Amino acid sequence: MTGTDAAAQPRVPLDPSVAPPGTRNFRDAGGIPAALWRADQTKQTLVPTHCCFCGVQCGMYLRVDEHGKVFGVEPRNHDINRSRLCPKGINAYQQVNHPDRLTAPLIRRSRDEEFREASWEEALDFTVAEIRRIQAEYGRDAFGLLGGASLFSEKTYLVGKFARVALRTKHVDYNGRLCMVSAAGANKLAFGIDRAGNPFSDILLTDCLLIAGSNVGECFPVMTQYLWGARDRGATLIVVDPRETAIARTADIHVALRSGTDAAFFNAVLNVVIKEGLADEEFLAARATGWDEVKATVSAYTPERAAEICGIPAEQVVQVARMFAGAGRAMAWHARGIEHHTQGVENCLTVINLCTATGNLGKPGAGYGTITGQGNGQGGREHGQKSDLLPGGRSINDPAARAWISDFWGIREEDLPQAGTSMMEMVWQMQREEIRGLVGICNNPFVSLPHYATVKDGYDKLQFHAQFDFFLSETAANAHVVFPVTTWAEDEGVMANAEARVVKHNKAQEPPPGVRTDTWVMCELARRLGAGDKFDFDTSEQVFDELRAASRGSVNDYYGITYERLEQTGGIAWPCPELDHPGTPRLFADGRTYHPDGKVHMQVVEWHEPADAFDEDFPMRLTTGRTVAHFLSGNQTRRIGALVEQTPRPWVEVHPSHGYRTGDPVRVVTRRGSEVFPALVTEAIRPDHVFVPYHWPVPTAANALTIDALDPRSKIPEYKVCACRIERAEQVDEVPAPPTPPDRPAYPEAQASRTTTRPPSSSQGRGTGEGS
């Protein structure tokens, strides 16, 4: 930046009584108003788009230089984020032209060989030959496909279609199985629809906000503007979390319950609501079924019983019930903290029961929401890449849906596979050699799945494995073929955020030479497998138009949403059945759910213990989660220098009562193994818990320790609680460098602080004055 000669500018007299402190000193030193500055870079373009990371989907502009390269970012005054971005969003653009980018296919015929760069022809031919060989020898279902919830919806639609039409296998699932499926299962059971009931803006209107199992300040930072807006109006805040997160620290009531006891707590809250006459009986009689059965069940969950199970004061149960039910308008939002459990679906149902019993559904400022983790965590499960769903959220087990989509795709109904298994179950099938070949797209199970030893064993037993990615992830580094594909900024497409608002991402630059879109690769593989006529797409918009038509008439109806309308409006919430339909930002406003009878189907829930037993050897509870600087498996964020500098390594949070000092090496031991982390000693965690963030690979991987027990309905792993103990150790385990392509040195900025043995000074990362 350059400025006009300050000496030539007229002095602007300042009244010391109104001027901010230090302003006169700034002016006297030659500072000038910002309006007189100009940029010395010309011919730059601002491309409006959205962040690639979490389910808030903040609007942003990508800065593109005169050579067509992304070189910066600016917040966008989109009504989702109002010009705010978090540390990840501010740095997201740096991955686009990062030196670690994959720019040529990598190939090896066996894992005993080193990767070498290959032509697209060789990589595609080898992949197709292996698919054909495995399916010819072992059957079509011996080959599987795993997608991802950070893909655009157009690509998630193609993942499901490619699996069932080109591969003709039942084995397709996606990494959203590790994210939102418990909430999805609960929503479908209670409401007949899988999405949040209210937009973010309704939070501003509520009188009481309950946040359960969500570290909003770090996992969804820009969403906090809605919380603060509600608080500014006088809304009360209840936070349910074993840790005193940044949001919990500001709450009127922080329920620091034991992880794995959510259902007992919410049943007890509903018990008090009933006993004190706070239930909305008129609403329940007109709008719900199952109320009598739920009442009978929760009568056994007294505050005293909940206090014993949850490790909290009984009075706190009463306070929460009175605060939530006594508010004029109340809302509940939850995330992985109550969903990552073997009764994750049931935990969500207890929250729905509370909202329903108090009449808090379908009104401005009153309702229920689920906060999606990945950028397309909502849209990623709507159009067919989930093992039991077809486009439009239709059940693959529904004969009418099977007949409809078979006709739409132009295939015989008997050729449409049945439902497959979940992501973790597919790994177990790899171990048993029932699945012998796999294509993975936009996922990194070596870091993100629980019980790493099981995951590694399953993948090692694959006879062939191909992975799509733009960086060489830990999982891709174990593959036979790696296809280099585009980042979000090098393609266009839509995502559905946590509100179920469909937003459009715009292409900002051409991909590097040698890189292709995921769409192109899937279509080219389909062509070589003999299904090219079903995958004749040249643009993302062509795919989206087929998706729209495929969803028409379903609950998840996208038909009325077009690229043009998204550009004009900034986003449309589905269902949107017609081109002149405004979308549906708030569900149930007409008093009806999406069940045929139009009512909420309340569900009976009995609490049960977590899967991993607690005993003298493993008396404590390990829980895991995110930190603000990193995202999911860290394959993107662990390569960006500023984010690594902020949070260079994982740590273990321990209560002071255990006698450790911050920085001490502490070994965390579970029935699956042990790892050593530096201690972050804090009173913000229960004494019977420890917390480890999960963004790093072995030997510093939290998910080497977590249990691969699954919710029987959603098949989500129980990440948020397992039995453990802690021990003193000699030194912490070193964080490994992210994998890089052959003969490519590690990016130095991302490695500068990687080997630090100290924890950050807080869960939010290091302070600016801290050294490495």
Short mmCIF file of C-alpha atoms in Angstrom, two decimals, residues 35-271:
data_model
loop_
_atom_site.label_atom_id
_atom_site.label_comp_id
_atom_site.label_asym_id
_atom_site.label_seq_id
_atom_site.Cartn_x
_atom_site.Cartn_y
_atom_site.Cartn_z
CA ALA A 35 -9.94 6.90 2.55
CA LEU A 36 -6.83 8.57 1.11
CA TRP A 37 -4.94 5.28 0.73
CA ARG A 38 -4.90 3.33 -2.50
CA ALA A 39 -3.91 -0.22 -3.46
CA ASP A 40 -0.76 -0.60 -5.52
CA GLN A 41 -1.97 -3.94 -6.99
CA THR A 42 -4.16 -3.44 -10.05
CA LYS A 43 -6.35 -5.71 -12.15
CA GLN A 44 -7.40 -7.84 -9.21
CA THR A 45 -10.81 -9.50 -9.01
CA LEU A 46 -12.98 -10.34 -6.01
CA VAL A 47 -14.86 -13.61 -6.52
CA PRO A 48 -17.83 -14.07 -4.17
CA THR A 49 -17.99 -17.53 -2.64
CA HIS A 50 -18.22 -19.32 0.72
CA CYS A 51 -15.73 -20.86 3.12
CA CYS A 52 -14.77 -24.49 2.51
CA PHE A 53 -14.74 -25.53 6.15
CA CYS A 54 -17.59 -25.81 8.70
CA GLY A 55 -21.37 -25.92 8.41
CA VAL A 56 -21.82 -22.19 9.05
CA GLN A 57 -20.69 -21.55 5.43
CA CYS A 58 -19.50 -17.97 5.85
CA GLY A 59 -19.54 -15.75 2.80
CA MET A 60 -16.16 -14.56 1.55
CA TYR A 61 -14.43 -13.01 -1.44
CA LEU A 62 -11.37 -14.69 -2.88
CA ARG A 63 -8.83 -12.21 -4.25
CA VAL A 64 -7.59 -13.17 -7.70
CA ASP A 65 -4.63 -11.46 -9.33
CA GLU A 66 -4.22 -10.44 -12.97
CA HIS A 67 -2.71 -13.85 -13.74
CA GLY A 68 -5.83 -15.65 -12.49
CA LYS A 69 -4.32 -16.88 -9.21
CA VAL A 70 -5.99 -16.72 -5.80
CA PHE A 71 -3.76 -14.72 -3.47
CA GLY A 72 -5.97 -13.51 -0.64
CA VAL A 73 -9.37 -13.36 1.01
CA GLU A 74 -11.80 -10.76 2.29
CA PRO A 75 -14.85 -11.29 4.48
CA ARG A 76 -18.11 -10.85 2.61
CA ASN A 77 -21.13 -9.10 4.05
CA HIS A 78 -23.32 -12.13 3.49
CA ASP A 79 -26.23 -12.38 5.89
CA ILE A 80 -24.85 -15.66 7.30
CA ASN A 81 -21.65 -14.13 8.66
CA ARG A 82 -21.93 -10.33 8.32
CA SER A 83 -18.28 -9.83 7.28
CA ARG A 84 -16.86 -12.15 9.95
CA LEU A 85 -14.43 -15.01 9.38
CA CYS A 86 -12.68 -17.34 11.84
CA PRO A 87 -8.95 -18.23 11.78
CA LYS A 88 -9.57 -21.12 9.39
CA GLY A 89 -11.67 -19.01 7.03
CA ILE A 90 -9.10 -16.22 6.95
CA ASN A 91 -6.39 -18.72 5.97
CA ALA A 92 -8.40 -21.06 3.72
CA TYR A 93 -7.18 -19.43 0.50
CA GLN A 94 -3.60 -20.48 1.27
CA GLN A 95 -4.28 -24.09 0.38
CA VAL A 96 -5.24 -23.25 -3.22
CA ASN A 97 -1.71 -22.60 -4.50
CA HIS A 98 0.10 -24.41 -1.71
CA PRO A 99 3.46 -26.07 -2.55
CA ASP A 100 2.16 -29.41 -1.17
CA ARG A 101 -0.57 -29.63 -3.85
CA LEU A 102 -0.77 -32.85 -5.82
CA THR A 103 -0.37 -32.07 -9.52
CA ALA A 104 0.01 -35.51 -11.14
CA PRO A 105 -1.48 -38.94 -10.45
CA LEU A 106 0.62 -41.10 -8.13
CA ILE A 107 0.82 -44.83 -8.69
CA ARG A 108 2.42 -47.98 -7.37
CA ARG A 109 1.53 -51.57 -8.16
CA SER A 110 2.10 -52.73 -4.59
CA ARG A 111 2.68 -51.10 -1.23
CA ASP A 112 6.24 -52.43 -1.25
CA GLU A 113 7.01 -49.88 -3.97
CA GLU A 114 7.46 -46.13 -3.69
CA PHE A 115 4.97 -43.80 -5.35
CA ARG A 116 5.88 -42.44 -8.77
CA GLU A 117 4.13 -39.84 -10.86
CA ALA A 118 2.13 -41.28 -13.74
CA SER A 119 -0.03 -40.12 -16.62
CA TRP A 120 -3.79 -39.89 -16.23
CA GLU A 121 -4.15 -42.65 -18.82
CA GLU A 122 -2.03 -45.07 -16.82
CA ALA A 123 -3.70 -44.24 -13.50
CA LEU A 124 -7.22 -44.55 -14.91
CA ASP A 125 -6.44 -47.74 -16.83
CA PHE A 126 -4.87 -49.37 -13.76
CA THR A 127 -7.83 -48.39 -11.57
CA VAL A 128 -10.44 -49.69 -14.01
CA ALA A 129 -8.50 -52.93 -14.53
CA GLU A 130 -8.36 -53.50 -10.76
CA ILE A 131 -12.08 -52.76 -10.34
CA ARG A 132 -12.90 -55.27 -13.06
CA ARG A 133 -10.51 -57.90 -11.73
CA ILE A 134 -11.78 -57.71 -8.15
CA GLN A 135 -15.45 -57.68 -9.12
CA ALA A 136 -15.00 -60.53 -11.59
CA GLU A 137 -13.23 -62.67 -9.01
CA TYR A 138 -15.14 -61.80 -5.83
CA GLY A 139 -18.42 -60.20 -6.91
CA ARG A 140 -19.62 -56.65 -7.39
CA ASP A 141 -19.95 -55.98 -3.66
CA ALA A 142 -16.26 -56.77 -3.13
CA PHE A 143 -15.55 -53.21 -4.27
CA GLY A 144 -16.56 -50.16 -2.20
CA LEU A 145 -16.70 -46.39 -2.41
CA LEU A 146 -16.34 -43.87 0.43
CA GLY A 147 -17.25 -40.22 -0.18
CA GLY A 148 -17.09 -37.06 1.88
CA ALA A 149 -19.29 -34.33 3.34
CA SER A 150 -16.94 -31.52 2.29
CA LEU A 151 -17.73 -32.22 -1.36
CA PHE A 152 -20.18 -30.06 -3.27
CA SER A 153 -23.66 -31.61 -3.44
CA GLU A 154 -23.22 -32.22 -7.16
CA LYS A 155 -20.27 -34.48 -6.37
CA THR A 156 -22.03 -36.26 -3.51
CA TYR A 157 -24.87 -37.02 -5.92
CA LEU A 158 -22.34 -38.48 -8.37
CA VAL A 159 -20.70 -40.57 -5.61
CA GLY A 160 -24.00 -42.36 -4.94
CA LYS A 161 -24.85 -42.71 -8.60
CA PHE A 162 -21.33 -43.88 -9.54
CA ALA A 163 -21.40 -46.58 -6.86
CA ARG A 164 -24.81 -47.92 -7.85
CA VAL A 165 -24.76 -47.44 -11.61
CA ALA A 166 -21.09 -47.68 -12.66
CA LEU A 167 -19.68 -49.96 -9.93
CA ARG A 168 -23.09 -51.55 -9.25
CA THR A 169 -22.05 -52.15 -5.64
CA LYS A 170 -24.08 -51.71 -2.48
CA HIS A 171 -21.01 -50.62 -0.56
CA VAL A 172 -21.05 -46.83 -0.57
CA ASP A 173 -20.94 -44.52 2.43
CA TYR A 174 -19.27 -41.26 3.45
CA ASN A 175 -17.43 -39.53 6.28
CA GLY A 176 -20.57 -37.67 7.33
CA ARG A 177 -21.25 -41.00 9.03
CA LEU A 178 -18.84 -39.65 11.65
CA CYS A 179 -20.72 -36.38 11.96
CA MET A 180 -24.45 -35.77 11.69
CA VAL A 181 -26.14 -39.14 11.30
CA SER A 182 -27.37 -39.40 14.90
CA ALA A 183 -29.17 -36.09 14.54
CA ALA A 184 -30.46 -37.21 11.15
CA GLY A 185 -31.87 -40.41 12.62
CA ALA A 186 -33.59 -38.55 15.45
CA ASN A 187 -35.02 -35.90 13.14
CA LYS A 188 -36.49 -38.52 10.80
CA LEU A 189 -38.06 -40.46 13.68
CA ALA A 190 -39.58 -37.39 15.33
CA PHE A 191 -40.35 -35.09 12.42
CA GLY A 192 -40.15 -37.14 9.21
CA ILE A 193 -37.50 -34.76 7.88
CA ASP A 194 -33.75 -34.53 8.39
CA ARG A 195 -32.66 -30.94 8.98
CA ALA A 196 -32.62 -28.15 11.55
CA GLY A 197 -36.03 -26.70 12.25
CA ASN A 198 -35.00 -23.04 12.45
CA PRO A 199 -32.60 -20.63 10.74
CA PHE A 200 -29.71 -19.06 12.66
CA SER A 201 -31.55 -15.73 12.65
CA ASP A 202 -34.22 -17.18 14.95
CA ILE A 203 -31.59 -17.41 17.69
CA LEU A 204 -31.70 -13.60 17.83
CA LEU A 205 -35.37 -13.79 18.82
CA THR A 206 -35.23 -16.42 21.54
CA ASP A 207 -35.62 -15.86 25.27
CA CYS A 208 -33.66 -18.95 26.30
CA LEU A 209 -30.97 -20.77 24.33
CA LEU A 210 -29.77 -24.27 25.21
CA ILE A 211 -26.50 -25.47 23.62
CA ALA A 212 -25.79 -29.17 24.18
CA GLY A 213 -22.48 -30.80 23.28
CA SER A 214 -21.21 -28.01 21.07
CA ASN A 215 -18.06 -25.96 21.55
CA VAL A 216 -19.51 -23.17 19.42
CA GLY A 217 -16.75 -20.66 20.11
CA GLU A 218 -14.07 -22.90 18.57
CA CYS A 219 -15.93 -25.24 16.21
CA PHE A 220 -18.35 -22.69 14.73
CA PRO A 221 -16.85 -19.34 15.76
CA VAL A 222 -18.87 -17.06 13.51
CA MET A 223 -22.11 -18.60 14.80
CA THR A 224 -21.36 -16.95 18.15
CA GLN A 225 -22.62 -13.62 16.75
CA TYR A 226 -26.14 -15.04 16.99
CA LEU A 227 -25.58 -16.14 20.59
CA TRP A 228 -24.29 -12.70 21.55
CA GLY A 229 -27.19 -11.07 19.73
CA ALA A 230 -29.64 -13.12 21.75
CA ARG A 231 -27.78 -12.31 24.96
CA ASP A 232 -27.88 -8.61 24.12
CA ARG A 233 -31.67 -8.92 24.02
CA GLY A 234 -31.61 -10.51 27.46
CA ALA A 235 -31.86 -14.19 26.52
CA THR A 236 -30.62 -16.70 29.07
CA LEU A 237 -28.03 -19.32 28.07
CA ILE A 238 -27.72 -22.95 29.16
CA VAL A 239 -24.67 -24.97 28.11
CA VAL A 240 -24.42 -28.75 28.58
CA ASP A 241 -20.80 -29.89 28.24
CA PRO A 242 -18.24 -31.72 30.44
CA ARG A 243 -15.76 -28.93 29.67
CA GLU A 244 -16.09 -25.27 30.49
CA THR A 245 -15.69 -24.04 26.94
CA ALA A 246 -15.49 -20.37 26.04
CA ILE A 247 -19.25 -20.29 25.55
CA ALA A 248 -19.94 -22.27 28.72
CA ARG A 249 -17.92 -19.73 30.68
CA THR A 250 -20.52 -17.07 29.82
CA ALA A 251 -23.62 -19.20 30.46
CA ASP A 252 -26.29 -18.61 33.09
CA ILE A 253 -26.13 -22.35 33.76
CA HIS A 254 -23.24 -24.62 32.77
CA VAL A 255 -24.14 -28.29 33.22
CA ALA A 256 -20.76 -30.02 33.44
CA LEU A 257 -22.18 -33.53 33.29
CA ARG A 258 -20.22 -36.75 32.78
CA SER A 259 -19.80 -37.57 29.11
CA GLY A 260 -22.17 -40.34 28.11
CA THR A 261 -25.01 -39.35 30.46
CA ASP A 262 -26.97 -36.89 28.29
CA ALA A 263 -30.12 -39.01 27.96
CA ALA A 264 -30.42 -39.36 31.73
CA PHE A 265 -30.02 -35.60 32.17
CA PHE A 266 -32.61 -34.55 29.59
CA ASN A 267 -35.08 -37.17 30.80
CA ALA A 268 -34.71 -35.70 34.28
CA VAL A 269 -35.23 -32.15 33.00
CA LEU A 270 -38.46 -33.30 31.34
CA ASN A 271 -39.44 -35.03 34.61
#
